[in-house]
Coordinates of C-alpha atoms in Angstrom, one line a residue:
Chain A
M25 CA 110.5 91.9 90.8
Q26 CA 107.7 89.8 92.0
K27 CA 104.5 91.6 93.0
L28 CA 103.6 91.1 96.7
I29 CA 100.3 92.3 98.2
I30 CA 100.3 92.3 102.0
A31 CA 97.1 92.8 104.0
L32 CA 97.7 94.1 107.5
G33 CA 95.2 93.0 110.1
G34 CA 93.7 95.2 112.8
N35 CA 96.3 94.0 115.3
A36 CA 99.0 95.7 113.2
F37 CA 97.6 99.0 114.5
I38 CA 95.9 98.2 117.8
Q39 CA 96.8 95.2 120.0
K40 CA 94.6 93.4 122.5
G41 CA 93.9 95.4 125.6
Q42 CA 95.0 98.7 124.0
A43 CA 92.6 101.7 123.7
G44 CA 94.1 102.6 120.3
T45 CA 95.8 106.0 120.9
A46 CA 97.7 107.5 118.0
E47 CA 101.0 106.7 119.9
E48 CA 100.0 103.1 120.3
Q49 CA 99.1 102.8 116.6
F50 CA 102.3 104.4 115.4
A51 CA 104.3 102.2 117.7
N52 CA 102.5 99.0 116.7
I53 CA 102.9 99.4 112.9
R54 CA 106.6 100.0 113.1
K55 CA 107.3 96.2 113.2
P56 CA 105.3 95.2 110.1
V57 CA 106.4 98.3 108.3
A58 CA 110.1 97.6 109.1
S59 CA 109.6 94.2 107.6
I60 CA 108.0 95.7 104.5
A61 CA 110.8 98.3 104.1
E62 CA 113.3 95.4 104.1
L63 CA 111.1 93.3 101.7
S64 CA 110.9 96.3 99.3
K65 CA 114.4 95.5 98.2
R66 CA 113.2 92.2 96.8
F67 CA 109.5 92.7 96.0
S68 CA 107.2 95.2 94.4
I69 CA 104.7 95.8 97.2
V70 CA 101.2 96.9 97.8
I71 CA 100.1 97.3 101.5
T72 CA 96.4 97.0 102.4
H73 CA 94.8 97.3 105.8
G74 CA 91.6 97.0 107.8
N75 CA 89.9 99.9 109.5
G76 CA 87.4 98.3 111.9
P77 CA 88.5 99.9 115.2
Q78 CA 89.3 103.3 113.5
S79 CA 86.0 103.6 111.7
G80 CA 84.2 102.4 114.8
A81 CA 85.9 105.1 116.8
L82 CA 84.8 107.8 114.3
L83 CA 81.3 106.4 114.4
L84 CA 81.2 106.6 118.2
Q85 CA 82.6 110.1 118.2
Q86 CA 80.1 111.5 115.7
E87 CA 77.2 109.8 117.5
A88 CA 78.2 111.6 120.7
C89 CA 78.1 115.0 119.0
D90 CA 75.0 116.9 117.8
E91 CA 76.7 120.1 116.9
V92 CA 77.9 119.1 113.4
P93 CA 76.4 116.8 110.7
K94 CA 77.1 113.1 110.9
M95 CA 79.0 111.6 107.9
P96 CA 78.0 108.4 106.1
L97 CA 80.1 105.3 106.5
S98 CA 81.7 105.9 103.0
I99 CA 83.1 109.2 104.2
I100 CA 84.3 107.6 107.5
G101 CA 86.0 105.0 105.4
A102 CA 87.8 107.7 103.4
Q103 CA 88.8 109.4 106.6
T104 CA 90.4 106.2 107.9
Q105 CA 92.2 105.7 104.6
G106 CA 93.8 109.2 105.1
Q107 CA 94.6 108.5 108.8
M108 CA 96.1 105.1 108.3
G109 CA 97.8 105.9 105.0
Y110 CA 99.6 108.7 106.7
M111 CA 100.5 106.5 109.7
I112 CA 102.0 103.8 107.4
E113 CA 103.6 106.3 105.0
S114 CA 105.4 108.4 107.7
T115 CA 106.6 105.2 109.4
L116 CA 107.7 103.7 106.1
D117 CA 109.6 106.9 105.3
E118 CA 111.5 106.5 108.6
E119 CA 112.2 102.8 108.0
L120 CA 113.5 103.4 104.5
M121 CA 115.7 106.2 105.8
R122 CA 117.0 103.8 108.5
L123 CA 117.9 101.3 105.7
G124 CA 119.5 104.1 103.6
I125 CA 117.2 103.5 100.6
S126 CA 114.7 106.3 101.1
D127 CA 116.0 108.1 98.0
D128 CA 115.4 105.1 95.8
K129 CA 111.9 104.3 96.9
L130 CA 108.8 106.3 96.3
F131 CA 105.5 105.5 98.0
L132 CA 101.9 106.6 97.9
T133 CA 98.6 106.0 99.5
V134 CA 95.9 105.5 96.9
L135 CA 92.5 106.4 98.2
T136 CA 90.5 103.4 97.0
Y137 CA 86.9 102.8 96.2
T138 CA 85.5 99.4 95.5
S139 CA 82.4 98.6 93.5
V140 CA 79.7 96.5 95.1
K141 CA 76.3 95.3 93.8
K142 CA 73.4 97.3 95.1
D143 CA 71.4 94.1 95.5
D144 CA 74.2 92.1 97.3
P145 CA 72.3 90.0 99.9
A146 CA 74.8 91.2 102.5
F147 CA 72.7 94.4 102.8
E148 CA 69.9 92.3 104.4
N149 CA 72.3 90.6 106.7
P150 CA 74.9 92.7 108.4
T151 CA 78.0 90.6 109.5
K152 CA 81.0 92.8 109.7
P153 CA 82.1 93.9 113.2
V154 CA 83.4 97.5 113.5
G155 CA 84.6 99.5 116.5
P156 CA 85.4 98.7 120.0
A157 CA 84.1 95.6 121.9
Y158 CA 82.0 96.0 125.0
P159 CA 81.3 93.5 127.8
D160 CA 77.5 94.2 127.7
P161 CA 75.0 93.7 124.8
R162 CA 73.8 96.9 122.9
P163 CA 71.2 97.4 120.2
G164 CA 72.6 96.7 116.7
F165 CA 75.6 94.9 118.2
V166 CA 76.5 91.2 118.1
N167 CA 78.5 89.0 120.5
T168 CA 82.0 88.3 119.0
S169 CA 85.0 86.5 120.5
R170 CA 86.2 89.9 121.8
G171 CA 82.8 91.0 123.2
W172 CA 79.8 92.9 121.9
R173 CA 80.6 94.8 118.7
R174 CA 78.6 96.9 116.2
V175 CA 78.0 95.1 112.9
V176 CA 77.4 96.5 109.4
P177 CA 76.8 94.9 106.0
S178 CA 79.8 93.5 104.2
P179 CA 79.0 93.2 100.5
K180 CA 81.4 91.4 98.0
P181 CA 84.0 93.5 96.3
I182 CA 83.4 93.4 92.5
K183 CA 86.2 95.7 91.3
I184 CA 88.8 98.0 92.8
Y185 CA 88.4 101.2 90.8
Q186 CA 92.0 102.3 91.2
W187 CA 93.6 99.1 90.0
R188 CA 95.1 100.7 86.9
E189 CA 96.7 103.5 88.8
I190 CA 98.1 101.1 91.4
K191 CA 99.5 98.7 88.8
H192 CA 101.1 101.5 86.9
L193 CA 102.7 103.0 90.0
M194 CA 104.0 99.6 91.2
E195 CA 105.6 99.1 87.8
E196 CA 107.4 102.4 88.3
G197 CA 108.8 101.3 91.6
F198 CA 106.3 102.9 94.0
I199 CA 105.4 101.1 97.2
I200 CA 101.6 101.5 97.4
I201 CA 99.2 101.7 100.3
A202 CA 95.7 101.0 99.1
C203 CA 92.3 99.4 99.8
G204 CA 92.2 100.7 103.3
G205 CA 89.2 99.1 105.1
G206 CA 88.6 97.1 101.9
G207 CA 88.0 100.3 99.9
I208 CA 85.0 102.7 100.1
P209 CA 82.0 100.7 98.9
V210 CA 80.3 102.4 95.9
Y211 CA 78.0 101.4 93.1
K212 CA 77.6 103.2 89.8
K213 CA 74.2 104.4 88.6
D214 CA 73.5 106.9 85.9
E215 CA 77.2 107.8 85.6
R216 CA 77.3 108.7 89.3
L217 CA 79.1 106.9 92.1
H218 CA 77.0 106.3 95.2
G219 CA 78.7 105.5 98.5
V220 CA 76.9 102.9 100.5
E221 CA 76.6 102.2 104.3
A222 CA 78.8 99.1 104.5
V223 CA 82.3 97.9 105.1
I224 CA 84.0 95.6 102.6
D225 CA 86.1 92.8 104.0
K226 CA 89.6 94.0 103.5
D227 CA 91.0 90.5 102.8
L228 CA 88.5 89.8 100.1
A229 CA 89.2 93.2 98.6
T230 CA 92.9 92.6 98.8
A231 CA 92.6 89.3 96.9
K232 CA 90.5 91.1 94.3
L233 CA 93.1 93.9 93.9
G234 CA 95.8 91.3 93.8
E235 CA 94.0 89.6 90.9
Q236 CA 93.4 92.9 89.1
I237 CA 97.1 94.0 89.3
G238 CA 98.5 90.5 88.6
A239 CA 100.1 90.1 91.9
D240 CA 102.3 86.9 92.4
I241 CA 101.9 86.6 96.2
L242 CA 99.1 87.4 98.6
L243 CA 100.2 87.6 102.2
I244 CA 97.6 88.1 104.9
A245 CA 99.2 89.2 108.2
T246 CA 97.0 88.6 111.2
D247 CA 97.4 87.6 114.9
V248 CA 98.1 83.9 114.4
E249 CA 101.2 82.3 112.9
K250 CA 99.2 79.6 111.1
V251 CA 95.6 78.7 110.3
A252 CA 94.1 76.1 112.7
I253 CA 91.7 73.3 112.0
N254 CA 89.3 72.6 114.9
F255 CA 90.4 75.9 116.4
M256 CA 90.2 76.0 120.3
Q257 CA 89.1 72.3 120.4
P258 CA 91.0 69.4 121.8
D259 CA 92.0 68.2 118.3
E260 CA 93.1 71.7 117.2
K261 CA 95.8 71.5 114.5
F262 CA 97.8 74.3 113.0
V263 CA 98.5 73.6 109.3
D264 CA 101.5 74.4 107.2
S265 CA 99.6 74.1 103.9
L266 CA 96.1 73.7 102.5
T267 CA 95.2 72.8 99.0
I268 CA 92.3 74.8 97.4
P269 CA 89.9 71.7 97.6
E270 CA 90.9 71.2 101.3
A271 CA 90.4 74.9 102.1
T272 CA 87.1 75.0 100.3
K273 CA 85.9 71.9 102.2
F274 CA 86.8 73.4 105.6
L275 CA 85.1 76.7 104.6
D276 CA 81.9 74.8 103.7
E277 CA 82.1 72.9 107.0
G278 CA 82.2 76.2 108.9
Q279 CA 85.7 75.6 110.3
F280 CA 86.6 79.3 110.1
P281 CA 84.6 82.0 111.9
K282 CA 82.8 84.5 109.7
G283 CA 84.2 88.1 109.9
S284 CA 87.5 86.6 111.1
M285 CA 89.5 83.6 109.7
G286 CA 86.7 82.7 107.2
P287 CA 87.2 85.6 104.8
K288 CA 91.0 85.3 105.1
V289 CA 90.9 81.7 103.9
Q290 CA 88.3 82.6 101.3
A291 CA 90.6 85.4 100.1
C292 CA 93.5 83.0 99.6
V293 CA 91.2 80.6 97.8
N294 CA 90.0 83.3 95.5
F295 CA 93.5 84.6 94.8
I296 CA 94.9 81.2 93.8
E297 CA 91.8 80.3 91.8
Q298 CA 92.1 83.6 89.8
G299 CA 95.7 82.7 88.9
G300 CA 97.8 83.9 91.8
A301 CA 101.0 81.9 92.4
Q302 CA 101.1 81.9 96.3
A303 CA 98.9 82.8 99.1
I304 CA 100.0 82.8 102.8
I305 CA 98.3 83.5 106.1
T306 CA 100.7 84.3 109.0
S307 CA 101.2 86.6 111.9
I308 CA 102.5 90.2 111.8
D309 CA 105.7 89.0 113.5
H310 CA 106.4 86.3 110.8
I311 CA 106.0 88.1 107.5
Q312 CA 109.6 87.7 106.4
D313 CA 109.9 84.1 107.6
A314 CA 106.7 83.1 106.0
L315 CA 107.9 84.5 102.6
L316 CA 111.0 82.4 103.0
G317 CA 108.7 79.3 103.5
K318 CA 109.8 78.8 107.1
T319 CA 106.3 79.3 108.6
G320 CA 102.7 80.4 108.0
T321 CA 99.9 78.5 106.2
H322 CA 100.6 78.2 102.5
F323 CA 97.7 77.7 100.0
K324 CA 98.3 75.5 97.0
K325 CA 96.4 74.6 93.9
Chain B
M30 CA 100.9 121.6 78.9
Q31 CA 101.2 124.5 81.4
K32 CA 101.1 123.4 85.0
L33 CA 98.2 124.9 86.9
I34 CA 97.8 124.7 90.7
I35 CA 94.3 125.5 92.0
A36 CA 93.6 126.1 95.7
L37 CA 89.9 125.5 96.6
G38 CA 88.6 127.6 99.4
G39 CA 86.3 126.4 102.2
N40 CA 83.2 127.7 100.3
A41 CA 84.0 125.2 97.5
F42 CA 82.7 122.5 100.0
I43 CA 80.5 124.3 102.5
Q44 CA 78.6 127.5 101.7
K45 CA 77.4 130.2 104.1
G46 CA 74.5 129.1 106.2
Q47 CA 75.0 125.4 105.5
A48 CA 75.6 122.9 108.2
G49 CA 78.1 121.0 106.0
T50 CA 76.4 117.6 105.4
A51 CA 78.1 115.2 103.1
E52 CA 75.3 115.8 100.5
E53 CA 75.9 119.6 100.7
Q54 CA 79.7 119.1 100.3
F55 CA 79.3 116.8 97.3
A56 CA 76.8 119.2 95.7
N57 CA 79.0 122.2 96.2
I58 CA 82.2 120.8 94.8
R59 CA 80.5 119.8 91.6
K60 CA 80.8 123.3 90.1
P61 CA 84.6 123.9 90.6
V62 CA 85.3 120.2 89.8
A63 CA 83.4 120.5 86.5
S64 CA 85.5 123.5 85.7
I65 CA 88.7 121.6 86.5
A66 CA 87.6 118.6 84.4
E67 CA 87.2 121.0 81.5
L68 CA 90.5 122.7 82.2
S69 CA 92.3 119.4 82.3
K70 CA 92.1 119.3 78.5
R71 CA 94.4 122.3 78.4
F72 CA 96.4 122.3 81.7
S73 CA 98.3 119.8 83.8
I74 CA 96.5 120.3 87.2
V75 CA 97.1 120.0 90.9
I76 CA 94.1 120.7 93.1
T77 CA 94.6 121.8 96.8
H78 CA 92.0 122.6 99.4
G79 CA 91.4 123.9 102.9
N80 CA 90.0 121.7 105.7
G81 CA 89.0 124.2 108.4
P82 CA 85.3 123.3 108.8
Q83 CA 86.0 119.6 108.3
S84 CA 88.8 119.4 110.8
G85 CA 86.8 121.5 113.2
A86 CA 83.9 119.1 113.0
L87 CA 86.1 116.1 113.8
L88 CA 87.6 118.1 116.7
L89 CA 84.1 118.8 118.1
Q90 CA 83.1 115.2 117.6
Q91 CA 86.1 113.7 119.4
E92 CA 85.7 116.2 122.3
A93 CA 82.1 115.0 122.8
C94 CA 83.1 111.4 123.2
D95 CA 85.1 109.8 126.0
E96 CA 84.8 106.2 124.9
V97 CA 87.7 106.2 122.5
P98 CA 91.1 108.0 122.4
K99 CA 91.3 111.5 121.0
M100 CA 93.5 111.9 118.0
P101 CA 96.1 114.8 117.5
L102 CA 95.5 117.5 114.9
S103 CA 98.0 115.8 112.6
I104 CA 95.8 112.7 112.4
I105 CA 92.7 114.8 112.0
G106 CA 94.4 116.5 109.1
A107 CA 95.1 113.2 107.5
Q108 CA 91.5 112.1 108.0
T109 CA 90.2 115.2 106.2
Q110 CA 92.7 114.6 103.3
G111 CA 91.1 111.2 102.9
Q112 CA 87.6 112.5 103.2
M113 CA 88.0 115.5 100.9
G114 CA 90.3 113.7 98.4
Y115 CA 87.6 111.1 98.0
M116 CA 84.9 113.7 97.5
I117 CA 86.9 115.5 94.9
E118 CA 88.1 112.3 93.2
S119 CA 84.6 110.7 92.9
T120 CA 83.1 113.9 91.6
L121 CA 86.0 114.4 89.2
D122 CA 85.5 110.8 88.0
E123 CA 81.9 111.6 87.1
E124 CA 82.7 114.9 85.4
L125 CA 85.4 113.3 83.3
M126 CA 82.9 110.6 82.3
R127 CA 80.4 113.3 81.4
L128 CA 83.1 114.9 79.1
G129 CA 83.9 111.5 77.6
I130 CA 87.6 111.8 78.7
S131 CA 87.6 109.5 81.8
D132 CA 89.7 106.9 80.0
D133 CA 92.4 109.4 79.1
K134 CA 92.8 111.0 82.5
L135 CA 94.2 109.4 85.6
F136 CA 93.9 111.1 89.0
L137 CA 95.2 110.6 92.5
T138 CA 95.0 112.1 95.9
V139 CA 98.5 112.4 97.4
L140 CA 98.4 112.4 101.2
T141 CA 100.7 115.3 102.0
Y142 CA 102.8 116.3 104.8
T143 CA 104.5 119.6 105.1
S144 CA 107.6 120.4 107.1
V145 CA 107.5 123.3 109.6
K146 CA 110.1 124.7 112.0
K147 CA 109.6 123.5 115.5
D148 CA 110.5 127.0 116.8
D149 CA 108.2 128.9 114.4
P150 CA 106.8 131.8 116.4
A151 CA 103.3 130.9 115.3
F152 CA 103.3 128.2 118.0
E153 CA 103.3 131.0 120.6
N154 CA 100.5 132.9 118.8
P155 CA 97.6 130.8 117.4
T156 CA 95.9 132.6 114.5
K157 CA 94.2 130.0 112.2
P158 CA 90.4 129.6 112.7
V159 CA 89.1 126.1 112.4
G160 CA 85.6 124.6 112.8
P161 CA 82.2 126.1 113.0
A162 CA 81.5 129.8 114.0
Y163 CA 79.4 130.5 117.1
P164 CA 77.5 133.7 118.0
D165 CA 78.9 133.6 121.6
P166 CA 82.5 133.7 122.9
R167 CA 84.1 130.4 124.1
P168 CA 87.4 129.7 125.7
G169 CA 90.3 129.4 123.2
F170 CA 88.1 131.0 120.4
V171 CA 88.5 134.3 118.7
N172 CA 85.9 136.6 117.1
T173 CA 86.1 136.4 113.3
S174 CA 83.9 137.9 110.6
R175 CA 81.7 134.8 110.7
G176 CA 81.5 134.6 114.5
W177 CA 83.5 133.0 117.3
R178 CA 85.9 130.3 116.1
R179 CA 88.5 128.0 117.5
V180 CA 92.1 129.1 116.6
V181 CA 95.2 127.0 116.3
P182 CA 98.8 127.8 115.4
S183 CA 99.6 128.2 111.7
P184 CA 103.3 127.8 111.2
K185 CA 105.0 128.6 107.8
P186 CA 105.3 125.7 105.3
I187 CA 109.0 125.1 104.6
K188 CA 108.7 122.1 102.2
I189 CA 106.0 119.9 100.9
Y190 CA 107.5 116.4 101.4
Q191 CA 105.6 114.8 98.5
W192 CA 106.6 117.3 95.8
R193 CA 108.7 114.8 93.8
E194 CA 105.9 112.3 93.6
I195 CA 103.4 115.0 92.6
K196 CA 105.7 116.5 89.9
H197 CA 106.4 113.0 88.5
L198 CA 102.7 112.1 88.4
M199 CA 101.7 115.4 86.8
E200 CA 104.3 114.9 84.1
E201 CA 102.7 111.5 83.4
G202 CA 99.3 113.2 82.9
F203 CA 97.7 112.6 86.4
I204 CA 95.4 115.2 87.8
I205 CA 96.6 115.5 91.4
I206 CA 94.8 116.4 94.6
A207 CA 97.3 117.3 97.3
C208 CA 98.1 119.6 100.2
G209 CA 94.7 119.1 101.8
G210 CA 94.4 121.5 104.7
G211 CA 97.9 122.8 103.8
G212 CA 99.4 119.4 104.5
I213 CA 99.9 117.6 107.8
P214 CA 102.5 119.7 109.7
V215 CA 105.5 117.7 110.7
Y216 CA 109.1 118.3 111.7
K217 CA 112.0 115.9 111.4
K218 CA 114.2 115.1 114.4
D219 CA 116.5 112.1 114.7
E220 CA 115.3 110.6 111.5
R221 CA 111.7 110.6 112.8
L222 CA 108.7 112.7 111.6
H223 CA 106.8 114.3 114.4
G224 CA 103.2 115.6 113.7
V225 CA 102.5 118.9 115.4
E226 CA 99.3 120.5 116.8
A227 CA 98.8 123.1 114.1
V228 CA 97.1 123.9 110.7
I229 CA 99.2 125.2 107.9
D230 CA 97.6 127.9 105.8
K231 CA 96.5 126.0 102.6
D232 CA 97.2 129.0 100.3
L233 CA 100.8 129.4 101.5
A234 CA 101.3 125.7 101.3
T235 CA 99.9 125.7 97.8
A236 CA 102.3 128.5 96.7
K237 CA 105.2 126.5 98.2
L238 CA 104.1 123.3 96.3
G239 CA 103.7 125.4 93.1
E240 CA 107.2 126.6 93.5
Q241 CA 108.6 123.1 94.2
I242 CA 106.9 121.5 91.2
G243 CA 107.6 124.4 88.9
A244 CA 103.9 125.4 88.3
D245 CA 103.3 128.1 85.8
I246 CA 100.0 129.4 87.2
L247 CA 98.6 129.6 90.8
L248 CA 94.9 130.2 91.0
I249 CA 93.3 130.7 94.4
A250 CA 89.5 130.1 94.2
T251 CA 87.6 131.8 97.1
D252 CA 84.3 133.6 97.7
V253 CA 85.1 136.9 96.0
E254 CA 85.6 137.5 92.3
K255 CA 88.4 140.0 92.9
V256 CA 90.6 141.3 95.7
A257 CA 89.4 144.5 97.3
I258 CA 91.4 147.5 98.6
N259 CA 89.7 149.2 101.6
F260 CA 87.3 146.2 101.9
M261 CA 83.9 147.1 103.4
Q262 CA 84.8 150.8 103.5
P263 CA 83.2 153.7 101.5
D264 CA 86.2 153.8 99.2
E265 CA 86.3 150.0 98.6
K266 CA 87.8 149.1 95.3
F267 CA 88.0 145.7 93.6
V268 CA 91.3 145.5 91.6
D269 CA 92.0 143.7 88.3
S270 CA 95.7 143.5 88.9
L271 CA 98.4 144.1 91.5
T272 CA 102.1 144.4 91.1
I273 CA 104.2 142.6 93.7
P274 CA 105.4 145.9 95.2
E275 CA 101.8 147.1 95.4
A276 CA 100.6 143.9 97.0
T277 CA 103.5 143.9 99.5
K278 CA 102.7 147.5 100.4
F279 CA 99.0 146.7 101.0
L280 CA 100.0 143.6 103.0
D281 CA 102.3 145.8 105.2
E282 CA 99.5 148.3 105.7
G283 CA 97.2 145.5 107.0
Q284 CA 94.7 145.9 104.1
F285 CA 94.0 142.2 104.1
P286 CA 92.7 140.3 107.1
K287 CA 94.9 137.6 108.6
G288 CA 93.6 134.1 108.3
S289 CA 91.5 135.2 105.3
M290 CA 92.6 137.4 102.3
G291 CA 96.0 138.1 103.9
P292 CA 97.6 134.7 103.3
K293 CA 96.0 134.5 99.8
V294 CA 97.7 137.7 98.7
Q295 CA 100.9 136.6 100.4
A296 CA 100.7 133.2 98.7
C297 CA 100.5 135.0 95.3
V298 CA 103.4 137.3 96.1
N299 CA 105.5 134.3 97.2
F300 CA 104.6 132.3 94.1
I301 CA 105.6 135.1 91.7
E302 CA 108.7 136.0 93.7
Q303 CA 109.8 132.4 93.5
G304 CA 109.5 132.4 89.7
G305 CA 105.9 131.6 89.0
A306 CA 104.5 133.2 85.8
Q307 CA 100.9 134.0 86.9
A308 CA 99.0 134.2 90.1
I309 CA 95.2 134.8 90.3
I310 CA 92.7 135.3 93.0
T311 CA 89.0 134.8 92.0
S312 CA 85.8 133.1 93.0
I313 CA 84.9 129.5 92.6
D314 CA 82.4 130.5 89.9
H315 CA 84.9 132.4 87.8
I316 CA 87.8 129.9 87.6
Q317 CA 87.6 129.5 83.8
D318 CA 87.0 133.1 83.0
A319 CA 89.8 134.3 85.2
L320 CA 92.2 131.9 83.4
L321 CA 91.1 133.6 80.2
G322 CA 92.0 136.9 81.7
K323 CA 88.3 138.1 81.8
T324 CA 88.1 138.6 85.5
G325 CA 89.9 138.0 88.9
T326 CA 92.8 139.8 90.4
H327 CA 96.0 139.1 88.6
F328 CA 99.4 139.5 90.3
K329 CA 102.3 140.8 88.2
K330 CA 106.0 141.2 88.8

């Protein structure tokens, strides 16, 4: 079976205007997870996901409480991997039962850590929005399309530590959930792993994992059906395909916002350049159609 | 290799008098994890762990914050499985490197959910302390040996859902971390899994998992080297071994406090009754010696 790695965007869990209750998150992921359950008949699948709103919520909660010690961002990342892995697993379990294939399919969440360089320039220049958006400016926050959000450094993923486990389990037929929130950022020094205060972009981490496990297809599921050139301008154009030179040129021109479409396009470019066969960006609702070539933006050599 | 299932008590992560910072938790688990790394040369191992203080901290934090939705206990359980799984894994990674066997050993945290009965009488009678202890009484709290603590229902574990995955991976040589906090309590209704507001006793869940995977040895690592009869009384006696009839009699007599030594002894009784070969209760510091028969309380048919 072809290996498919699917990155679920934040809107797979929390939609615009929602507060992000557990009930909302469970209800929202049913749709993409149902697609994935169906696709598991034809593909060997790894699911990855972001954790911006979930880690932001935990950050806000721990800042509001002085009774117990505050945890570093690396632990918060691990907490969201547990939370979201459980949400996806239990929903996947139900969807596989509904399809009558739950006895044939094993699945596992792999807690993931990702190595970064300690001297990555990102640590000097935080760019990754996490947590809820507010209408008013706050210290340490930046103005995003959704409002004012906290930003943290987003260093480049160098290696997903668990790639061997993930590759092995996929080849045994497991559906894998991994790289939650891009993986917990760590660097190794003196045979010790050190967690760092950062959030790795989940799309770049997904492309890296895809490369390491030899995935055939990378699919990034977000809130738009296709990538736009001149987004929100009079000559806006949604494109069916982009060659790597075209995508690279648009990235260089700043066509795609940082911390949003930019890393998604970059992830597709990286994946194809490292030998991946197909990379697709589409919406949560069009995962299956995009894999059939009916929609989405497809990246080509 | 013999299958060994080790339950790590709360003191493996947070010791008396500590606030429970991430640094403290990482430092504390190094000792038991170093023992486990060494034991992995001779045994096929599953590690389980409690999550009382960690889930209690998350509960306190979310109660202090009205900006984002509060999560149910099932999600908090999943968060602690991620947190503590990551702490154990990254420390295990380092200890396996130190022993020069990190290339031979794969390990994984398995997010675990555990089925309970919706009509378990425990839901009417909360008994499981979670979170920090306070000197003063608070509503919904009970007085424990450590002070006033929040209590939640603790229903019986009926089945660990992930037992097949765990058994399979152990047989392939993986060291597994599972059943964190006893597993996320769920019940199945109309092909849906429903999380419930409860915490399953991690020792009873560990015994159940041990039974399901056919473990040979159950070892419960806690803060005492041996089990005491007439604990804290003039005729206190630490015992080297207990037969199942003896242990059952002492349990019936109320020799062991509920929510503390009681479920540990019960877990050993259950494990042996269900076909386990050995069950041991000892301290975190004596894991290796207890397995050599040098110390600990050993349960016998």
